[in-house]
GROMACS .gro file of C-alpha atoms in nm:
model
  500
    1UNK     CA    1  -1.057  -0.125   3.312
    2UNK     CA    2  -0.842  -0.018   3.009
    3UNK     CA    3  -0.946  -0.055   2.695
    4UNK     CA    4  -0.782  -0.034   2.371
    5UNK     CA    5  -0.610   0.339   2.200
    6UNK     CA    6  -0.619   0.143   1.847
    7UNK     CA    7  -0.652  -0.186   1.708
    8UNK     CA    8  -0.657  -0.501   1.694
    9UNK     CA    9  -0.459  -0.480   1.355
   10UNK     CA   10  -0.451  -0.832   1.185
   11UNK     CA   11  -0.141  -0.909   1.011
   12UNK     CA   12  -0.041  -1.191   0.780
   13UNK     CA   13   0.356  -1.341   0.791
   14UNK     CA   14   0.290  -1.671   0.612
   15UNK     CA   15   0.053  -1.955   0.520
   16UNK     CA   16  -0.037  -1.992   0.851
   17UNK     CA   17   0.147  -1.714   1.067
   18UNK     CA   18  -0.077  -1.395   1.174
   19UNK     CA   19  -0.014  -1.161   1.388
   20UNK     CA   20  -0.227  -0.931   1.627
   21UNK     CA   21  -0.104  -0.538   1.741
   22UNK     CA   22  -0.261  -0.275   1.928
   23UNK     CA   23  -0.208   0.045   2.122
   24UNK     CA   24  -0.282   0.033   2.476
   25UNK     CA   25  -0.224   0.242   2.828
   26UNK     CA   26   0.105   0.277   2.938
   27UNK     CA   27  -0.061   0.159   3.294
   28UNK     CA   28  -0.149  -0.253   3.087
   29UNK     CA   29   0.127  -0.452   3.243
   30UNK     CA   30  -0.012  -0.789   3.071
   31UNK     CA   31  -0.188  -0.793   2.777
   32UNK     CA   32  -0.326  -1.132   2.641
   33UNK     CA   33  -0.545  -1.268   2.282
   34UNK     CA   34  -0.764  -1.496   2.314
   35UNK     CA   35  -0.817  -1.697   1.997
   36UNK     CA   36  -1.050  -2.015   1.986
   37UNK     CA   37  -1.024  -2.050   2.320
   38UNK     CA   38  -0.637  -2.082   2.291
   39UNK     CA   39  -0.468  -1.755   2.552
   40UNK     CA   40  -0.144  -1.616   2.348
   41UNK     CA   41   0.090  -1.400   2.569
   42UNK     CA   42   0.113  -1.067   2.395
   43UNK     CA   43   0.488  -0.906   2.391
   44UNK     CA   44   0.519  -0.499   2.475
   45UNK     CA   45   0.757  -0.415   2.180
   46UNK     CA   46   0.744  -0.011   2.201
   47UNK     CA   47   0.667   0.298   2.408
   48UNK     CA   48   0.487   0.570   2.210
   49UNK     CA   49   0.383   0.869   2.317
   50UNK     CA   50   0.039   0.813   2.419
   51UNK     CA   51   0.084   0.430   2.483
   52UNK     CA   52   0.235   0.125   2.488
   53UNK     CA   53   0.247  -0.109   2.135
   54UNK     CA   54   0.181  -0.464   2.189
   55UNK     CA   55   0.219  -0.758   1.951
   56UNK     CA   56   0.126  -1.120   1.916
   57UNK     CA   57   0.205  -1.428   1.716
   58UNK     CA   58  -0.038  -1.724   1.627
   59UNK     CA   59   0.052  -2.000   1.391
   60UNK     CA   60  -0.294  -2.134   1.241
   61UNK     CA   61  -0.316  -2.442   1.033
   62UNK     CA   62  -0.540  -2.429   0.767
   63UNK     CA   63  -0.822  -2.673   0.732
   64UNK     CA   64  -0.786  -2.955   0.472
   65UNK     CA   65  -1.018  -2.932   0.141
   66UNK     CA   66  -1.104  -2.607   0.024
   67UNK     CA   67  -1.308  -2.489   0.256
   68UNK     CA   68  -1.245  -2.256   0.534
   69UNK     CA   69  -1.310  -2.172   0.895
   70UNK     CA   70  -1.440  -1.856   1.112
   71UNK     CA   71  -1.146  -1.785   1.383
   72UNK     CA   72  -1.288  -1.530   1.683
   73UNK     CA   73  -1.040  -1.376   1.946
   74UNK     CA   74  -1.060  -1.122   2.123
   75UNK     CA   75  -0.815  -0.894   2.389
   76UNK     CA   76  -0.760  -0.921   2.763
   77UNK     CA   77  -0.511  -0.679   2.966
   78UNK     CA   78  -0.449  -0.719   3.291
   79UNK     CA   79  -0.720  -0.994   3.327
   80UNK     CA   80  -1.028  -0.840   3.165
   81UNK     CA   81  -1.165  -0.836   2.843
   82UNK     CA   82  -1.102  -0.502   2.687
   83UNK     CA   83  -1.322  -0.318   2.370
   84UNK     CA   84  -1.203  -0.116   2.111
   85UNK     CA   85  -1.279   0.271   2.040
   86UNK     CA   86  -1.601   0.174   1.845
   87UNK     CA   87  -1.706  -0.083   2.207
   88UNK     CA   88  -1.675  -0.364   2.063
   89UNK     CA   89  -1.518  -0.673   2.286
   90UNK     CA   90  -1.505  -0.949   1.999
   91UNK     CA   91  -1.409  -0.981   1.654
   92UNK     CA   92  -1.327  -1.289   1.370
   93UNK     CA   93  -1.118  -1.344   1.056
   94UNK     CA   94  -1.148  -1.609   0.771
   95UNK     CA   95  -0.862  -1.842   0.721
   96UNK     CA   96  -0.936  -2.004   0.372
   97UNK     CA   97  -0.852  -2.393   0.328
   98UNK     CA   98  -0.553  -2.530   0.229
   99UNK     CA   99  -0.669  -2.590  -0.154
  100UNK     CA  100  -0.903  -2.265  -0.150
  101UNK     CA  101  -0.780  -1.953  -0.360
  102UNK     CA  102  -0.829  -1.682  -0.095
  103UNK     CA  103  -1.056  -1.378  -0.187
  104UNK     CA  104  -0.816  -1.058  -0.199
  105UNK     CA  105  -0.915  -0.730  -0.124
  106UNK     CA  106  -0.632  -0.435  -0.279
  107UNK     CA  107  -0.707  -0.100  -0.229
  108UNK     CA  108  -0.464   0.232  -0.202
  109UNK     CA  109  -0.447   0.604  -0.063
  110UNK     CA  110  -0.639   0.601   0.236
  111UNK     CA  111  -0.697   0.955   0.307
  112UNK     CA  112  -0.672   1.349   0.181
  113UNK     CA  113  -0.348   1.591   0.063
  114UNK     CA  114  -0.596   1.898   0.218
  115UNK     CA  115  -0.844   1.893   0.479
  116UNK     CA  116  -1.109   2.065   0.253
  117UNK     CA  117  -1.074   1.792   0.055
  118UNK     CA  118  -1.265   1.562   0.348
  119UNK     CA  119  -1.538   1.855   0.436
  120UNK     CA  120  -1.625   1.860   0.074
  121UNK     CA  121  -1.713   1.494   0.090
  122UNK     CA  122  -2.082   1.373   0.176
  123UNK     CA  123  -1.925   1.016   0.304
  124UNK     CA  124  -1.562   1.032   0.312
  125UNK     CA  125  -1.549   0.685   0.437
  126UNK     CA  126  -1.843   0.482   0.219
  127UNK     CA  127  -1.603   0.276   0.029
  128UNK     CA  128  -1.466   0.100   0.384
  129UNK     CA  129  -1.880   0.057   0.486
  130UNK     CA  130  -1.905  -0.118   0.131
  131UNK     CA  131  -1.578  -0.307   0.210
  132UNK     CA  132  -1.715  -0.462   0.550
  133UNK     CA  133  -2.040  -0.552   0.412
  134UNK     CA  134  -1.920  -0.765   0.116
  135UNK     CA  135  -1.645  -0.909   0.394
  136UNK     CA  136  -1.953  -0.992   0.572
  137UNK     CA  137  -2.152  -1.203   0.321
  138UNK     CA  138  -1.816  -1.346   0.145
  139UNK     CA  139  -1.544  -1.287   0.392
  140UNK     CA  140  -1.184  -1.172   0.225
  141UNK     CA  141  -0.891  -1.397   0.345
  142UNK     CA  142  -0.628  -1.091   0.280
  143UNK     CA  143  -0.653  -0.709   0.240
  144UNK     CA  144  -0.361  -0.532   0.059
  145UNK     CA  145  -0.289  -0.157   0.142
  146UNK     CA  146  -0.031  -0.015  -0.153
  147UNK     CA  147   0.067   0.311  -0.001
  148UNK     CA  148  -0.055   0.630   0.128
  149UNK     CA  149  -0.196   0.439   0.425
  150UNK     CA  150  -0.278   0.775   0.582
  151UNK     CA  151  -0.136   1.137   0.476
  152UNK     CA  152   0.090   1.340   0.671
  153UNK     CA  153   0.145   1.614   0.476
  154UNK     CA  154  -0.022   1.835   0.764
  155UNK     CA  155   0.305   1.830   0.937
  156UNK     CA  156   0.398   2.130   0.789
  157UNK     CA  157   0.122   2.345   0.903
  158UNK     CA  158   0.062   2.134   1.243
  159UNK     CA  159   0.406   2.201   1.354
  160UNK     CA  160   0.515   2.604   1.412
  161UNK     CA  161   0.898   2.539   1.376
  162UNK     CA  162   0.839   2.339   1.086
  163UNK     CA  163   0.618   2.561   0.908
  164UNK     CA  164   0.859   2.824   0.959
  165UNK     CA  165   1.141   2.628   0.798
  166UNK     CA  166   0.926   2.599   0.530
  167UNK     CA  167   0.973   2.964   0.443
  168UNK     CA  168   1.358   2.964   0.509
  169UNK     CA  169   1.566   2.962   0.147
  170UNK     CA  170   1.706   2.669   0.046
  171UNK     CA  171   2.057   2.735   0.200
  172UNK     CA  172   1.909   2.808   0.533
  173UNK     CA  173   1.685   2.498   0.535
  174UNK     CA  174   1.986   2.283   0.460
  175UNK     CA  175   2.164   2.415   0.740
  176UNK     CA  176   1.926   2.426   0.998
  177UNK     CA  177   1.897   2.134   1.274
  178UNK     CA  178   1.552   2.043   1.472
  179UNK     CA  179   1.595   2.056   1.860
  180UNK     CA  180   1.472   1.846   2.142
  181UNK     CA  181   1.098   2.047   2.145
  182UNK     CA  182   1.042   2.005   1.729
  183UNK     CA  183   1.102   1.612   1.773
  184UNK     CA  184   0.907   1.577   2.105
  185UNK     CA  185   0.624   1.734   1.893
  186UNK     CA  186   0.734   1.555   1.554
  187UNK     CA  187   0.684   1.206   1.790
  188UNK     CA  188   0.340   1.330   1.881
  189UNK     CA  189   0.251   1.418   1.558
  190UNK     CA  190   0.245   1.043   1.380
  191UNK     CA  191   0.141   0.922   1.694
  192UNK     CA  192  -0.159   1.120   1.731
  193UNK     CA  193  -0.185   1.085   1.340
  194UNK     CA  194  -0.241   0.706   1.340
  195UNK     CA  195  -0.494   0.729   1.636
  196UNK     CA  196  -0.709   0.984   1.472
  197UNK     CA  197  -0.695   0.785   1.080
  198UNK     CA  198  -0.728   0.430   1.203
  199UNK     CA  199  -0.978   0.477   1.428
  200UNK     CA  200  -1.270   0.542   1.183
  201UNK     CA  201  -1.560   0.292   1.251
  202UNK     CA  202  -1.524   0.052   0.936
  203UNK     CA  203  -1.181   0.081   0.847
  204UNK     CA  204  -1.074  -0.018   1.220
  205UNK     CA  205  -1.358  -0.286   1.151
  206UNK     CA  206  -1.148  -0.397   0.840
  207UNK     CA  207  -0.800  -0.371   0.988
  208UNK     CA  208  -0.945  -0.626   1.297
  209UNK     CA  209  -1.146  -0.850   1.032
  210UNK     CA  210  -0.948  -0.924   0.786
  211UNK     CA  211  -0.513  -1.002   0.821
  212UNK     CA  212  -0.357  -0.731   0.644
  213UNK     CA  213  -0.057  -0.660   0.437
  214UNK     CA  214   0.098  -0.350   0.381
  215UNK     CA  215   0.377  -0.119   0.189
  216UNK     CA  216   0.424   0.230   0.235
  217UNK     CA  217   0.424   0.548  -0.028
  218UNK     CA  218   0.513   0.905  -0.032
  219UNK     CA  219   0.206   1.052   0.211
  220UNK     CA  220   0.299   0.785   0.501
  221UNK     CA  221   0.581   1.018   0.507
  222UNK     CA  222   0.491   1.322   0.351
  223UNK     CA  223   0.410   1.412   0.011
  224UNK     CA  224   0.693   1.365  -0.240
  225UNK     CA  225   0.972   1.229   0.015
  226UNK     CA  226   1.238   1.086  -0.191
  227UNK     CA  227   1.208   1.288  -0.546
  228UNK     CA  228   1.359   1.567  -0.363
  229UNK     CA  229   1.698   1.761  -0.459
  230UNK     CA  230   1.949   1.569  -0.292
  231UNK     CA  231   2.078   1.860  -0.035
  232UNK     CA  232   1.720   1.838   0.068
  233UNK     CA  233   1.671   1.485   0.097
  234UNK     CA  234   1.978   1.483   0.281
  235UNK     CA  235   1.936   1.770   0.581
  236UNK     CA  236   1.896   1.720   0.884
  237UNK     CA  237   1.510   1.809   0.866
  238UNK     CA  238   1.400   1.595   0.622
  239UNK     CA  239   1.586   1.275   0.789
  240UNK     CA  240   1.445   1.366   1.140
  241UNK     CA  241   1.120   1.401   1.015
  242UNK     CA  242   1.152   1.061   0.843
  243UNK     CA  243   1.297   0.857   1.151
  244UNK     CA  244   0.979   0.941   1.327
  245UNK     CA  245   0.761   0.819   1.054
  246UNK     CA  246   0.955   0.515   0.966
  247UNK     CA  247   0.902   0.438   1.308
  248UNK     CA  248   0.519   0.452   1.336
  249UNK     CA  249   0.531   0.276   0.976
  250UNK     CA  250   0.721  -0.025   1.164
  251UNK     CA  251   0.517  -0.099   1.369
  252UNK     CA  252   0.177   0.016   1.223
  253UNK     CA  253   0.233  -0.124   0.918
  254UNK     CA  254   0.529  -0.379   0.898
  255UNK     CA  255   0.375  -0.519   1.279
  256UNK     CA  256   0.752  -0.406   1.407
  257UNK     CA  257   1.102  -0.568   1.258
  258UNK     CA  258   1.008  -0.941   1.413
  259UNK     CA  259   0.782  -0.939   1.073
  260UNK     CA  260   0.972  -1.292   0.937
  261UNK     CA  261   0.834  -1.152   0.558
  262UNK     CA  262   1.104  -0.879   0.553
  263UNK     CA  263   1.426  -0.968   0.301
  264UNK     CA  264   1.676  -0.698   0.500
  265UNK     CA  265   1.816  -0.773   0.791
  266UNK     CA  266   1.941  -0.425   0.877
  267UNK     CA  267   1.660  -0.209   0.844
  268UNK     CA  268   1.770  -0.025   0.541
  269UNK     CA  269   1.413  -0.104   0.384
  270UNK     CA  270   1.079  -0.300   0.404
  271UNK     CA  271   1.042  -0.503   0.055
  272UNK     CA  272   0.911  -0.847   0.145
  273UNK     CA  273   0.800  -1.193   0.051
  274UNK     CA  274   0.585  -1.436   0.138
  275UNK     CA  275   0.320  -1.738   0.034
  276UNK     CA  276  -0.016  -1.735   0.076
  277UNK     CA  277  -0.181  -2.054  -0.077
  278UNK     CA  278  -0.127  -2.024  -0.454
  279UNK     CA  279   0.033  -1.678  -0.433
  280UNK     CA  280   0.303  -1.538  -0.360
  281UNK     CA  281   0.359  -1.182  -0.268
  282UNK     CA  282   0.610  -0.944  -0.337
  283UNK     CA  283   0.631  -0.601  -0.197
  284UNK     CA  284   0.840  -0.355  -0.358
  285UNK     CA  285   0.977  -0.051  -0.079
  286UNK     CA  286   0.991   0.218  -0.334
  287UNK     CA  287   1.028   0.482  -0.042
  288UNK     CA  288   1.295   0.387   0.262
  289UNK     CA  289   1.563   0.442  -0.019
  290UNK     CA  290   1.464   0.693  -0.289
  291UNK     CA  291   1.635   0.924  -0.481
  292UNK     CA  292   1.565   1.160  -0.764
  293UNK     CA  293   1.805   0.921  -0.957
  294UNK     CA  294   1.681   0.631  -0.824
  295UNK     CA  295   1.405   0.400  -0.679
  296UNK     CA  296   1.567   0.092  -0.499
  297UNK     CA  297   1.881   0.042  -0.392
  298UNK     CA  298   2.148  -0.197  -0.499
  299UNK     CA  299   2.114  -0.355  -0.177
  300UNK     CA  300   1.763  -0.378  -0.217
  301UNK     CA  301   1.760  -0.495  -0.604
  302UNK     CA  302   2.019  -0.805  -0.468
  303UNK     CA  303   1.760  -0.880  -0.222
  304UNK     CA  304   1.442  -0.882  -0.500
  305UNK     CA  305   1.608  -1.093  -0.779
  306UNK     CA  306   1.742  -1.327  -0.519
  307UNK     CA  307   1.359  -1.375  -0.458
  308UNK     CA  308   1.219  -1.375  -0.779
  309UNK     CA  309   1.485  -1.663  -0.839
  310UNK     CA  310   1.339  -1.876  -0.602
  311UNK     CA  311   0.950  -1.812  -0.707
  312UNK     CA  312   0.931  -2.128  -0.955
  313UNK     CA  313   0.550  -2.187  -0.978
  314UNK     CA  314   0.182  -2.013  -0.870
  315UNK     CA  315   0.056  -1.670  -0.907
  316UNK     CA  316   0.296  -1.376  -0.780
  317UNK     CA  317   0.153  -1.048  -0.701
  318UNK     CA  318   0.393  -0.751  -0.743
  319UNK     CA  319   0.343  -0.426  -0.468
  320UNK     CA  320   0.467  -0.122  -0.646
  321UNK     CA  321   0.269   0.163  -0.492
  322UNK     CA  322   0.290   0.378  -0.805
  323UNK     CA  323   0.264   0.220  -1.127
  324UNK     CA  324   0.487   0.070  -1.377
  325UNK     CA  325   0.236   0.073  -1.671
  326UNK     CA  326   0.028   0.415  -1.725
  327UNK     CA  327   0.045   0.696  -1.913
  328UNK     CA  328   0.316   0.910  -2.017
  329UNK     CA  329   0.460   1.163  -1.817
  330UNK     CA  330   0.806   1.168  -1.941
  331UNK     CA  331   0.774   1.412  -2.254
  332UNK     CA  332   0.621   1.682  -2.052
  333UNK     CA  333   0.804   1.697  -1.730
  334UNK     CA  334   0.894   2.041  -1.749
  335UNK     CA  335   0.552   2.157  -1.926
  336UNK     CA  336   0.370   2.016  -1.684
  337UNK     CA  337   0.543   2.196  -1.376
  338UNK     CA  338   0.415   2.437  -1.441
  339UNK     CA  339   0.035   2.345  -1.513
  340UNK     CA  340  -0.305   2.388  -1.248
  341UNK     CA  341  -0.365   2.088  -1.279
  342UNK     CA  342  -0.020   1.942  -1.134
  343UNK     CA  343  -0.162   1.797  -0.795
  344UNK     CA  344  -0.468   1.673  -0.901
  345UNK     CA  345  -0.350   1.298  -1.024
  346UNK     CA  346  -0.012   1.314  -0.885
  347UNK     CA  347   0.221   1.489  -0.644
  348UNK     CA  348   0.535   1.517  -0.786
  349UNK     CA  349   0.659   1.407  -1.186
  350UNK     CA  350   0.966   1.253  -1.056
  351UNK     CA  351   0.735   0.988  -0.847
  352UNK     CA  352   0.667   0.802  -1.177
  353UNK     CA  353   0.851   0.504  -1.281
  354UNK     CA  354   0.791   0.663  -1.638
  355UNK     CA  355   1.015   0.992  -1.514
  356UNK     CA  356   1.307   0.958  -1.733
  357UNK     CA  357   1.536   0.959  -1.440
  358UNK     CA  358   1.368   0.584  -1.366
  359UNK     CA  359   1.319   0.467  -1.694
  360UNK     CA  360   1.640   0.225  -1.697
  361UNK     CA  361   1.508   0.071  -1.325
  362UNK     CA  362   1.209   0.080  -1.479
  363UNK     CA  363   1.311  -0.133  -1.762
  364UNK     CA  364   1.505  -0.325  -1.559
  365UNK     CA  365   1.213  -0.449  -1.315
  366UNK     CA  366   1.002  -0.524  -1.607
  367UNK     CA  367   1.266  -0.751  -1.774
  368UNK     CA  368   1.330  -0.914  -1.442
  369UNK     CA  369   0.939  -0.972  -1.387
  370UNK     CA  370   0.899  -1.108  -1.754
  371UNK     CA  371   1.187  -1.334  -1.712
  372UNK     CA  372   1.052  -1.512  -1.384
  373UNK     CA  373   0.722  -1.499  -1.575
  374UNK     CA  374   0.837  -1.720  -1.810
  375UNK     CA  375   0.986  -1.991  -1.614
  376UNK     CA  376   0.674  -2.023  -1.392
  377UNK     CA  377   0.527  -2.062  -1.714
  378UNK     CA  378   0.702  -2.370  -1.812
  379UNK     CA  379   0.649  -2.480  -1.493
  380UNK     CA  380   0.238  -2.491  -1.579
  381UNK     CA  381  -0.034  -2.196  -1.557
  382UNK     CA  382   0.085  -1.907  -1.384
  383UNK     CA  383  -0.030  -1.497  -1.368
  384UNK     CA  384   0.176  -1.270  -1.269
  385UNK     CA  385  -0.033  -0.897  -1.157
  386UNK     CA  386   0.142  -0.587  -1.003
  387UNK     CA  387  -0.118  -0.398  -0.807
  388UNK     CA  388  -0.093  -0.035  -0.765
  389UNK     CA  389  -0.205   0.291  -0.665
  390UNK     CA  390  -0.146   0.636  -0.609
  391UNK     CA  391  -0.275   0.801  -0.910
  392UNK     CA  392  -0.635   0.872  -0.798
  393UNK     CA  393  -0.780   0.642  -1.059
  394UNK     CA  394  -0.856   0.302  -1.104
  395UNK     CA  395  -0.746   0.156  -1.453
  396UNK     CA  396  -0.568  -0.165  -1.583
  397UNK     CA  397  -0.231  -0.212  -1.780
  398UNK     CA  398  -0.060  -0.473  -1.973
  399UNK     CA  399   0.270  -0.614  -2.074
  400UNK     CA  400   0.329  -0.839  -2.312
  401UNK     CA  401   0.645  -1.024  -2.436
  402UNK     CA  402   0.595  -1.163  -2.759
  403UNK     CA  403   1.026  -1.257  -2.766
  404UNK     CA  404   0.969  -1.639  -2.790
  405UNK     CA  405   0.698  -1.815  -2.968
  406UNK     CA  406   0.498  -1.874  -2.600
  407UNK     CA  407   0.358  -1.508  -2.499
  408UNK     CA  408   0.409  -1.390  -2.142
  409UNK     CA  409   0.173  -1.161  -1.998
  410UNK     CA  410   0.178  -0.941  -1.680
  411UNK     CA  411  -0.111  -0.726  -1.574
  412UNK     CA  412  -0.117  -0.426  -1.358
  413UNK     CA  413  -0.427  -0.361  -1.109
  414UNK     CA  414  -0.498  -0.001  -1.025
  415UNK     CA  415  -0.674   0.070  -0.764
  416UNK     CA  416  -0.707   0.440  -0.600
  417UNK     CA  417  -0.815   0.564  -0.400
  418UNK     CA  418  -1.079   0.430  -0.153
  419UNK     CA  419  -1.067   0.764   0.020
  420UNK     CA  420  -0.899   1.006  -0.209
  421UNK     CA  421  -1.139   1.156  -0.429
  422UNK     CA  422  -1.070   1.124  -0.826
  423UNK     CA  423  -0.943   1.419  -0.980
  424UNK     CA  424  -1.230   1.661  -1.104
  425UNK     CA  425  -1.306   1.671  -1.487
  426UNK     CA  426  -1.122   1.955  -1.549
  427UNK     CA  427  -0.830   1.843  -1.398
  428UNK     CA  428  -0.842   1.515  -1.594
  429UNK     CA  429  -0.877   1.686  -1.924
  430UNK     CA  430  -0.588   1.872  -1.809
  431UNK     CA  431  -0.406   1.577  -1.736
  432UNK     CA  432  -0.511   1.402  -2.050
  433UNK     CA  433  -0.450   1.722  -2.282
  434UNK     CA  434  -0.005   1.665  -2.154
  435UNK     CA  435  -0.010   1.287  -2.133
  436UNK     CA  436  -0.071   0.985  -2.397
  437UNK     CA  437  -0.164   0.620  -2.327
  438UNK     CA  438  -0.008   0.541  -2.638
  439UNK     CA  439   0.147   0.208  -2.660
  440UNK     CA  440   0.471   0.190  -2.576
  441UNK     CA  441   0.796  -0.045  -2.699
  442UNK     CA  442   1.050  -0.162  -2.396
  443UNK     CA  443   1.290  -0.369  -2.648
  444UNK     CA  444   1.436  -0.230  -2.942
  445UNK     CA  445   1.303  -0.495  -3.142
  446UNK     CA  446   0.947  -0.455  -3.045
  447UNK     CA  447   0.875  -0.735  -2.907
  448UNK     CA  448   0.797  -0.612  -2.547
  449UNK     CA  449   0.490  -0.364  -2.524
  450UNK     CA  450   0.338  -0.183  -2.272
  451UNK     CA  451  -0.008  -0.068  -2.279
  452UNK     CA  452  -0.352   0.063  -2.112
  453UNK     CA  453  -0.687  -0.186  -2.138
  454UNK     CA  454  -0.981  -0.118  -2.070
  455UNK     CA  455  -1.204  -0.252  -1.828
  456UNK     CA  456  -1.530  -0.473  -1.887
  457UNK     CA  457  -1.812  -0.274  -1.821
  458UNK     CA  458  -1.658   0.020  -1.776
  459UNK     CA  459  -1.390   0.333  -1.924
  460UNK     CA  460  -1.029   0.293  -1.978
  461UNK     CA  461  -0.973   0.499  -1.656
  462UNK     CA  462  -1.247   0.462  -1.361
  463UNK     CA  463  -1.189   0.847  -1.234
  464UNK     CA  464  -1.381   0.716  -0.908
  465UNK     CA  465  -1.277   0.646  -0.569
  466UNK     CA  466  -1.266   0.258  -0.527
  467UNK     CA  467  -1.109  -0.053  -0.410
  468UNK     CA  468  -1.034  -0.380  -0.567
  469UNK     CA  469  -1.171  -0.718  -0.555
  470UNK     CA  470  -0.966  -1.007  -0.659
  471UNK     CA  471  -1.111  -1.367  -0.699
  472UNK     CA  472  -1.055  -1.661  -0.863
  473UNK     CA  473  -1.353  -1.813  -1.096
  474UNK     CA  474  -1.492  -2.167  -1.201
  475UNK     CA  475  -1.290  -2.099  -1.523
  476UNK     CA  476  -0.941  -2.053  -1.318
  477UNK     CA  477  -0.960  -1.693  -1.398
  478UNK     CA  478  -0.872  -1.394  -1.123
  479UNK     CA  479  -1.188  -1.206  -1.151
  480UNK     CA  480  -1.075  -0.819  -1.096
  481UNK     CA  481  -1.356  -0.610  -0.984
  482UNK     CA  482  -1.367  -0.254  -0.900
  483UNK     CA  483  -1.641  -0.123  -0.651
  484UNK     CA  484  -1.678   0.229  -0.701
  485UNK     CA  485  -1.856   0.480  -0.479
  486UNK     CA  486  -2.226   0.475  -0.607
  487UNK     CA  487  -2.265   0.816  -0.689
  488UNK     CA  488  -2.004   0.825  -0.951
  489UNK     CA  489  -2.085   0.512  -1.084
  490UNK     CA  490  -2.262   0.558  -1.493
  491UNK     CA  491  -2.574   0.345  -1.586
  492UNK     CA  492  -2.474  -0.019  -1.600
  493UNK     CA  493  -2.118   0.086  -1.539
  494UNK     CA  494  -1.910  -0.213  -1.299
  495UNK     CA  495  -1.600  -0.246  -1.405
  496UNK     CA  496  -1.406  -0.612  -1.366
  497UNK     CA  497  -1.176  -0.793  -1.612
  498UNK     CA  498  -1.024  -1.160  -1.624
  499UNK     CA  499  -0.688  -1.222  -1.549
  500UNK     CA  500  -0.636  -1.597  -1.752
   0.00000   0.00000   0.00000
């Protein structure tokens, strides 16, 4: 009997469109998904070094009213029921009712930048276990993963040719090419990395039990991708590595170009938009086309703007891997490069939206989101929430627009990271010494203000591993709760915030 190498991985592509993806041996010739006794034929969409990647798609009509339903499924390979890597043969997930507000989980930074960080933690995957427990009690309808779903930084010491390349002069690096043997090893590196990292017991259980949507950040490629000087960013070695990282990201996290939510039809970027009950989810791809002087290309900008113009009501969730509202690094970029804390909170100052090179583009994003929020607000109650990660602390920000009599607000929720540890106290003190979080005025009239807020029941910055839940209360507010690793909680600390 053939079993799953990795998966199943549930995906969401519309209010009623779900996908099931998995990796199996190349020996398998036929794969089926049995979902609530209905048989779906899966399609083999890619041949990878360790096996073939299969995809099935199903439409599930939401139950009428505010009560959802549980859907069960299993995977049959060449006529026999299969097991996953943990010996599980069947799974179930929750489909919310048509008038039900889905319960959402959000997370980022699922890994570590250095191997010794994992070995220093007593329980690296504690929060995945906790999320699984929460899901059993009150099931999530959607899992959003906002960047660094795995850390590929070890590519530079796992592949000897790349390790040697890294020690060359810049001129030698930009002139170097990758031979077929090294390309083969890069392909195998990403193949094995997903198998190793995504087969962790509780993470794999959540990926099989809650439909997810994902957007990448730099570590899904390697540390700092997109923020290197142009001559490095466009050199043959970088581009070859990126091509393989993109290949695996597209399969595992986007679930192939068959994903109908993608804004780009040519594959230049992976920005997407989909509706799920009262939510519209807009995912910004801030890595595929990133350069030192830009975050998104003109093409992506045009498609994002067109998308925003079509969103007239409801709650908008915007995925931006790097926070739009955060501490100000821009005035200390030069000094910060030489502090001992430069990798404790952020991989590269140029990655931040508040870096000097990105300030204009950041303001453009803020103004577009505010204009959209104001238009939706004129059609009824609405909320705009930016979901971010990257910085290895949890926190909350707000952009307040007082240009008109009716005030408009955009909130930002940062959850980071579910596996990556928070900065040490010494590192955090260093970060605070060279940055500030004073209110920022976006426009000349000082009527648009960006600031950090203090969550209820916690300090302003949650210096502990965490994930976030979002759920609408009876008061019609969306309650944000940071679920924090137990040993890092201070007495009585339960970070939360109601967004109204």
